[in-house]
Amino acid sequence: MLRLCSVFVLIVACAAAACAMSVNGAVRVVDGDTLVVGGERVRLFGIDAPERAQTCQDARGRAWPCGSRATEAMKALVKPGGVRCSGTDRDQYGRLLARCFVGGRDIGEEMVAQGMAFAYRRYALDYVAAEEKAKQARRGIWQGRAEPPEQQRAAERDRATAQAAPKAGCAIKGNISAHGRIYHLPGGKDYAKTRIDTGRGERWFCSEAEARAAGWRRAGR
């Protein structure tokens, strides 16, 4: 099926198990692993770049802004234009998980090869070889010490949760995900692992009636 839109071209090819989505068009860089291509928010598959405000250490132990440098490296890679991305899945924030190319170059592989992103081994091993070469050459994040971005994100979530600790009797968690606004009751299957980030609009509720009135729906489990 081919669908032509005014801003970008969206091609959806469905097989028995999944639908592959391809997007191309005007591109905007969000950070070192996220783009907006033709209006579609895309998270590059198989890599994890430092968070925008993250700092790393160089060979002498001095801090340097690896997060903002990763964003700049991504901007340089996509500058020629003609970015095209293809993927079959979405993450919890609704972003298309995709491999992206410009001028025949795999953008994710280039970011890892430059030492501007980690190979996201928890999800894919596609760019491990490129990461090993970057390590040996001590490029980018490998010139000194760099904390994996997922650890940075976990620390931020923990701080946000601590700051947003519920009032007594207000322990219902209002979570926002790809499935929409869902509230979790204490004792529910996903309650313990659900974190509340008030910076994303998530919140605590004191009753189910309050949660429903605010537009949240109850978790199915």
mmCIF file of C-alpha atoms in Angstrom:
data_model
loop_
_atom_site.group_PDB
_atom_site.id
_atom_site.type_symbol
_atom_site.label_atom_id
_atom_site.label_comp_id
_atom_site.label_asym_id
_atom_site.label_seq_id
_atom_site.Cartn_x
_atom_site.Cartn_y
_atom_site.Cartn_z
ATOM 1 C CA MET A 1 0.000 0.000 0.000
ATOM 2 C CA LEU A 2 1.389 3.382 -0.958
ATOM 3 C CA ARG A 3 0.120 6.472 0.808
ATOM 4 C CA LEU A 4 1.240 9.905 -0.417
ATOM 5 C CA CYS A 5 1.124 12.740 2.082
ATOM 6 C CA SER A 6 1.833 16.439 1.543
ATOM 7 C CA VAL A 7 4.838 16.509 3.872
ATOM 8 C CA PHE A 8 6.431 13.110 3.403
ATOM 9 C CA VAL A 9 6.111 9.727 1.756
ATOM 10 C CA LEU A 10 4.926 6.881 3.968
ATOM 11 C CA ILE A 11 5.205 3.345 2.656
ATOM 12 C CA VAL A 12 3.646 0.499 4.610
ATOM 13 C CA ALA A 13 4.444 -3.056 3.514
ATOM 14 C CA CYS A 14 2.635 -5.704 5.550
ATOM 15 C CA ALA A 15 3.741 -9.297 5.876
ATOM 16 C CA ALA A 16 2.129 -12.060 7.902
ATOM 17 C CA ALA A 17 3.732 -11.054 11.192
ATOM 18 C CA ALA A 18 4.503 -7.355 10.972
ATOM 19 C CA CYS A 19 4.213 -4.170 8.963
ATOM 20 C CA ALA A 20 7.360 -2.440 7.741
ATOM 21 C CA MET A 21 7.134 1.338 7.677
ATOM 22 C CA SER A 22 9.446 3.515 5.608
ATOM 23 C CA VAL A 23 9.653 7.302 5.938
ATOM 24 C CA ASN A 24 11.643 9.969 4.185
ATOM 25 C CA GLY A 25 11.506 13.719 3.865
ATOM 26 C CA ALA A 26 12.581 16.791 5.799
ATOM 27 C CA VAL A 27 14.667 15.824 8.827
ATOM 28 C CA ARG A 28 15.131 17.428 12.245
ATOM 29 C CA VAL A 29 17.653 16.196 14.813
ATOM 30 C CA VAL A 30 16.311 15.751 18.345
ATOM 31 C CA ASP A 31 19.488 14.262 19.844
ATOM 32 C CA GLY A 32 22.178 11.706 19.101
ATOM 33 C CA ASP A 33 19.781 8.826 18.451
ATOM 34 C CA THR A 34 16.419 10.441 17.681
ATOM 35 C CA LEU A 35 15.206 12.171 14.518
ATOM 36 C CA VAL A 36 11.985 13.582 13.148
ATOM 37 C CA VAL A 37 11.777 12.477 9.509
ATOM 38 C CA GLY A 38 8.930 13.798 7.406
ATOM 39 C CA GLY A 39 6.991 14.509 10.586
ATOM 40 C CA GLU A 40 7.540 10.992 11.987
ATOM 41 C CA ARG A 41 9.504 10.702 15.247
ATOM 42 C CA VAL A 42 12.187 8.043 14.784
ATOM 43 C CA ARG A 43 14.430 6.331 17.356
ATOM 44 C CA LEU A 44 17.462 4.767 15.673
ATOM 45 C CA PHE A 45 17.519 1.016 16.184
ATOM 46 C CA GLY A 46 20.562 -0.630 17.755
ATOM 47 C CA ILE A 47 22.308 2.437 19.202
ATOM 48 C CA ASP A 48 22.114 4.498 22.375
ATOM 49 C CA ALA A 49 23.706 7.956 22.325
ATOM 50 C CA PRO A 50 24.611 10.007 25.410
ATOM 51 C CA GLU A 51 21.732 12.077 26.769
ATOM 52 C CA ARG A 52 21.770 15.723 25.610
ATOM 53 C CA ALA A 53 22.914 17.082 28.977
ATOM 54 C CA GLN A 54 25.236 14.174 29.731
ATOM 55 C CA THR A 55 28.955 14.688 30.296
ATOM 56 C CA CYS A 56 31.758 12.170 29.867
ATOM 57 C CA GLN A 57 35.432 12.189 30.848
ATOM 58 C CA ASP A 58 38.390 12.508 28.519
ATOM 59 C CA ALA A 59 41.709 10.655 28.880
ATOM 60 C CA ARG A 60 42.791 13.107 31.606
ATOM 61 C CA GLY A 61 39.574 12.769 33.569
ATOM 62 C CA ARG A 62 38.220 16.151 32.468
ATOM 63 C CA ALA A 63 34.513 16.511 31.797
ATOM 64 C CA TRP A 64 33.343 17.190 28.266
ATOM 65 C CA PRO A 65 29.767 17.552 26.885
ATOM 66 C CA CYS A 66 29.428 14.206 25.118
ATOM 67 C CA GLY A 67 25.623 14.539 24.930
ATOM 68 C CA SER A 68 25.617 17.801 22.999
ATOM 69 C CA ARG A 69 28.550 16.623 20.875
ATOM 70 C CA ALA A 70 26.582 13.506 19.899
ATOM 71 C CA THR A 71 23.703 15.742 18.826
ATOM 72 C CA GLU A 72 26.080 17.839 16.706
ATOM 73 C CA ALA A 73 27.578 14.697 15.162
ATOM 74 C CA MET A 74 24.102 13.546 14.175
ATOM 75 C CA LYS A 75 23.354 16.941 12.600
ATOM 76 C CA ALA A 76 26.533 16.686 10.522
ATOM 77 C CA LEU A 77 25.601 13.193 9.305
ATOM 78 C CA VAL A 78 22.095 14.145 8.140
ATOM 79 C CA LYS A 79 23.056 17.552 6.737
ATOM 80 C CA PRO A 80 23.333 16.302 3.115
ATOM 81 C CA GLY A 81 19.629 15.394 3.259
ATOM 82 C CA GLY A 82 17.821 12.510 1.624
ATOM 83 C CA VAL A 83 17.359 10.630 4.908
ATOM 84 C CA ARG A 84 15.270 7.481 4.681
ATOM 85 C CA CYS A 85 14.304 5.205 7.570
ATOM 86 C CA SER A 86 12.622 1.821 7.804
ATOM 87 C CA GLY A 87 11.355 -0.131 10.800
ATOM 88 C CA THR A 88 8.609 -2.446 12.051
ATOM 89 C CA ASP A 89 8.226 -1.608 15.752
ATOM 90 C CA ARG A 90 7.611 1.333 18.073
ATOM 91 C CA ASP A 91 8.998 2.031 21.521
ATOM 92 C CA GLN A 92 7.043 2.901 24.669
ATOM 93 C CA TYR A 93 6.916 6.561 23.602
ATOM 94 C CA GLY A 94 5.394 5.780 20.215
ATOM 95 C CA ARG A 95 8.598 6.448 18.247
ATOM 96 C CA LEU A 96 9.310 4.327 15.175
ATOM 97 C CA LEU A 97 12.328 2.082 15.826
ATOM 98 C CA ALA A 98 14.207 2.169 12.552
ATOM 99 C CA ARG A 99 17.454 1.983 10.672
ATOM 100 C CA CYS A 100 18.157 5.236 8.853
ATOM 101 C CA PHE A 101 20.376 5.972 5.874
ATOM 102 C CA VAL A 102 21.693 9.032 4.079
ATOM 103 C CA GLY A 103 23.630 8.724 0.832
ATOM 104 C CA GLY A 104 23.799 4.948 1.354
ATOM 105 C CA ARG A 105 25.458 5.331 4.766
ATOM 106 C CA ASP A 106 23.915 3.672 7.824
ATOM 107 C CA ILE A 107 23.541 6.601 10.254
ATOM 108 C CA GLY A 108 23.456 4.387 13.344
ATOM 109 C CA GLU A 109 26.650 2.616 12.336
ATOM 110 C CA GLU A 110 28.360 5.944 11.611
ATOM 111 C CA MET A 111 27.438 7.299 15.055
ATOM 112 C CA VAL A 112 28.877 4.223 16.766
ATOM 113 C CA ALA A 113 31.995 4.238 14.558
ATOM 114 C CA GLN A 114 32.670 7.862 15.503
ATOM 115 C CA GLY A 115 32.418 7.028 19.196
ATOM 116 C CA MET A 116 29.319 9.201 19.477
ATOM 117 C CA ALA A 117 26.956 6.378 20.503
ATOM 118 C CA PHE A 118 27.009 2.984 22.171
ATOM 119 C CA ALA A 119 25.991 -0.213 20.420
ATOM 120 C CA TYR A 120 22.724 -0.954 22.260
ATOM 121 C CA ARG A 121 23.590 -4.586 22.960
ATOM 122 C CA ARG A 122 20.486 -5.214 25.040
ATOM 123 C CA TYR A 123 18.432 -4.958 21.850
ATOM 124 C CA ALA A 124 20.806 -5.672 18.953
ATOM 125 C CA LEU A 125 24.370 -6.700 18.127
ATOM 126 C CA ASP A 126 24.450 -5.090 14.677
ATOM 127 C CA TYR A 127 26.972 -2.404 15.589
ATOM 128 C CA VAL A 128 29.220 -4.245 18.042
ATOM 129 C CA ALA A 129 32.057 -4.521 15.498
ATOM 130 C CA ALA A 130 31.920 -0.773 14.839
ATOM 131 C CA GLU A 131 31.964 -0.114 18.589
ATOM 132 C CA GLU A 132 35.026 -2.322 19.108
ATOM 133 C CA LYS A 133 36.931 -0.387 16.442
ATOM 134 C CA ALA A 134 35.912 2.936 18.041
ATOM 135 C CA LYS A 135 37.118 1.642 21.432
ATOM 136 C CA GLN A 136 40.487 0.586 20.037
ATOM 137 C CA ALA A 137 40.920 4.007 18.415
ATOM 138 C CA ARG A 138 39.696 5.746 21.618
ATOM 139 C CA ARG A 139 37.248 7.849 19.645
ATOM 140 C CA GLY A 140 34.611 10.032 21.251
ATOM 141 C CA ILE A 141 33.124 8.470 24.376
ATOM 142 C CA TRP A 142 35.927 5.879 24.463
ATOM 143 C CA GLN A 143 38.709 8.418 25.074
ATOM 144 C CA GLY A 144 37.971 8.215 28.796
ATOM 145 C CA ARG A 145 35.015 7.256 30.971
ATOM 146 C CA ALA A 146 31.408 7.348 29.758
ATOM 147 C CA GLU A 147 28.363 6.136 31.641
ATOM 148 C CA PRO A 148 25.835 4.185 29.546
ATOM 149 C CA PRO A 149 22.884 6.488 28.755
ATOM 150 C CA GLU A 150 20.349 4.024 30.142
ATOM 151 C CA GLN A 151 22.009 4.364 33.543
ATOM 152 C CA GLN A 152 21.678 8.134 33.264
ATOM 153 C CA ARG A 153 17.992 7.780 32.402
ATOM 154 C CA ALA A 154 17.406 5.381 35.301
ATOM 155 C CA ALA A 155 19.026 7.847 37.710
ATOM 156 C CA GLU A 156 16.848 10.658 36.364
ATOM 157 C CA ARG A 157 13.724 8.535 36.783
ATOM 158 C CA ASP A 158 14.709 7.694 40.351
ATOM 159 C CA ARG A 159 15.187 11.383 41.142
ATOM 160 C CA ALA A 160 11.867 12.270 39.538
ATOM 161 C CA THR A 161 10.106 9.512 41.469
ATOM 162 C CA ALA A 162 11.641 10.665 44.746
ATOM 163 C CA GLN A 163 10.575 14.244 44.059
ATOM 164 C CA ALA A 164 7.086 13.130 43.127
ATOM 165 C CA ALA A 165 6.507 10.854 46.120
ATOM 166 C CA PRO A 166 2.755 10.580 46.724
ATOM 167 C CA LYS A 167 0.838 12.076 49.593
ATOM 168 C CA ALA A 168 -0.531 9.654 52.140
ATOM 169 C CA GLY A 169 -3.404 7.737 50.577
ATOM 170 C CA CYS A 170 -2.536 8.868 47.025
ATOM 171 C CA ALA A 171 -0.636 5.859 45.728
ATOM 172 C CA ILE A 172 -2.351 5.290 42.346
ATOM 173 C CA LYS A 173 0.193 5.726 39.530
ATOM 174 C CA GLY A 174 -0.871 7.655 36.434
ATOM 175 C CA ASN A 175 1.494 6.497 33.677
ATOM 176 C CA ILE A 176 1.781 7.721 30.060
ATOM 177 C CA SER A 177 2.972 5.229 27.442
ATOM 178 C CA ALA A 178 2.395 4.182 23.840
ATOM 179 C CA HIS A 179 -0.884 2.703 25.098
ATOM 180 C CA GLY A 180 -2.100 6.079 26.349
ATOM 181 C CA ARG A 181 -2.861 7.362 29.850
ATOM 182 C CA ILE A 182 -3.196 4.382 32.181
ATOM 183 C CA TYR A 183 -3.405 4.240 35.956
ATOM 184 C CA HIS A 184 -2.023 1.390 38.062
ATOM 185 C CA LEU A 185 -3.411 0.368 41.428
ATOM 186 C CA PRO A 186 -1.177 -0.839 44.289
ATOM 187 C CA GLY A 187 -0.848 -4.611 44.014
ATOM 188 C CA GLY A 188 -1.322 -4.600 40.240
ATOM 189 C CA LYS A 189 1.032 -6.687 38.093
ATOM 190 C CA ASP A 190 2.933 -3.694 36.660
ATOM 191 C CA TYR A 191 2.598 -1.373 39.659
ATOM 192 C CA ALA A 192 6.053 -1.967 41.179
ATOM 193 C CA LYS A 193 7.979 -1.451 37.933
ATOM 194 C CA THR A 194 5.987 1.608 36.845
ATOM 195 C CA ARG A 195 7.844 4.864 37.545
ATOM 196 C CA ILE A 196 6.204 8.279 37.639
ATOM 197 C CA ASP A 197 7.931 11.120 35.823
ATOM 198 C CA THR A 198 6.055 14.337 36.534
ATOM 199 C CA GLY A 199 8.175 16.087 33.902
ATOM 200 C CA ARG A 200 6.322 14.030 31.255
ATOM 201 C CA GLY A 201 2.915 14.835 32.675
ATOM 202 C CA GLU A 202 2.596 11.660 34.729
ATOM 203 C CA ARG A 203 1.099 11.935 38.200
ATOM 204 C CA TRP A 204 -0.248 10.305 41.350
ATOM 205 C CA PHE A 205 -3.941 9.939 42.132
ATOM 206 C CA CYS A 206 -5.788 9.537 45.409
ATOM 207 C CA SER A 207 -8.737 7.607 43.972
ATOM 208 C CA GLU A 208 -9.841 5.829 40.794
ATOM 209 C CA ALA A 209 -12.584 8.409 40.353
ATOM 210 C CA GLU A 210 -9.982 11.171 40.326
ATOM 211 C CA ALA A 211 -7.863 9.286 37.767
ATOM 212 C CA ARG A 212 -10.824 8.650 35.447
ATOM 213 C CA ALA A 213 -11.958 12.251 35.712
ATOM 214 C CA ALA A 214 -8.489 13.363 34.614
ATOM 215 C CA GLY A 215 -8.623 11.155 31.524
ATOM 216 C CA TRP A 216 -6.736 8.073 32.662
ATOM 217 C CA ARG A 217 -8.053 4.514 32.291
ATOM 218 C CA ARG A 218 -7.387 1.528 34.506
ATOM 219 C CA ALA A 219 -4.586 -0.889 33.590
ATOM 220 C CA GLY A 220 -5.795 -4.211 32.302
ATOM 221 C CA ARG A 221 -3.618 -6.162 34.726
#
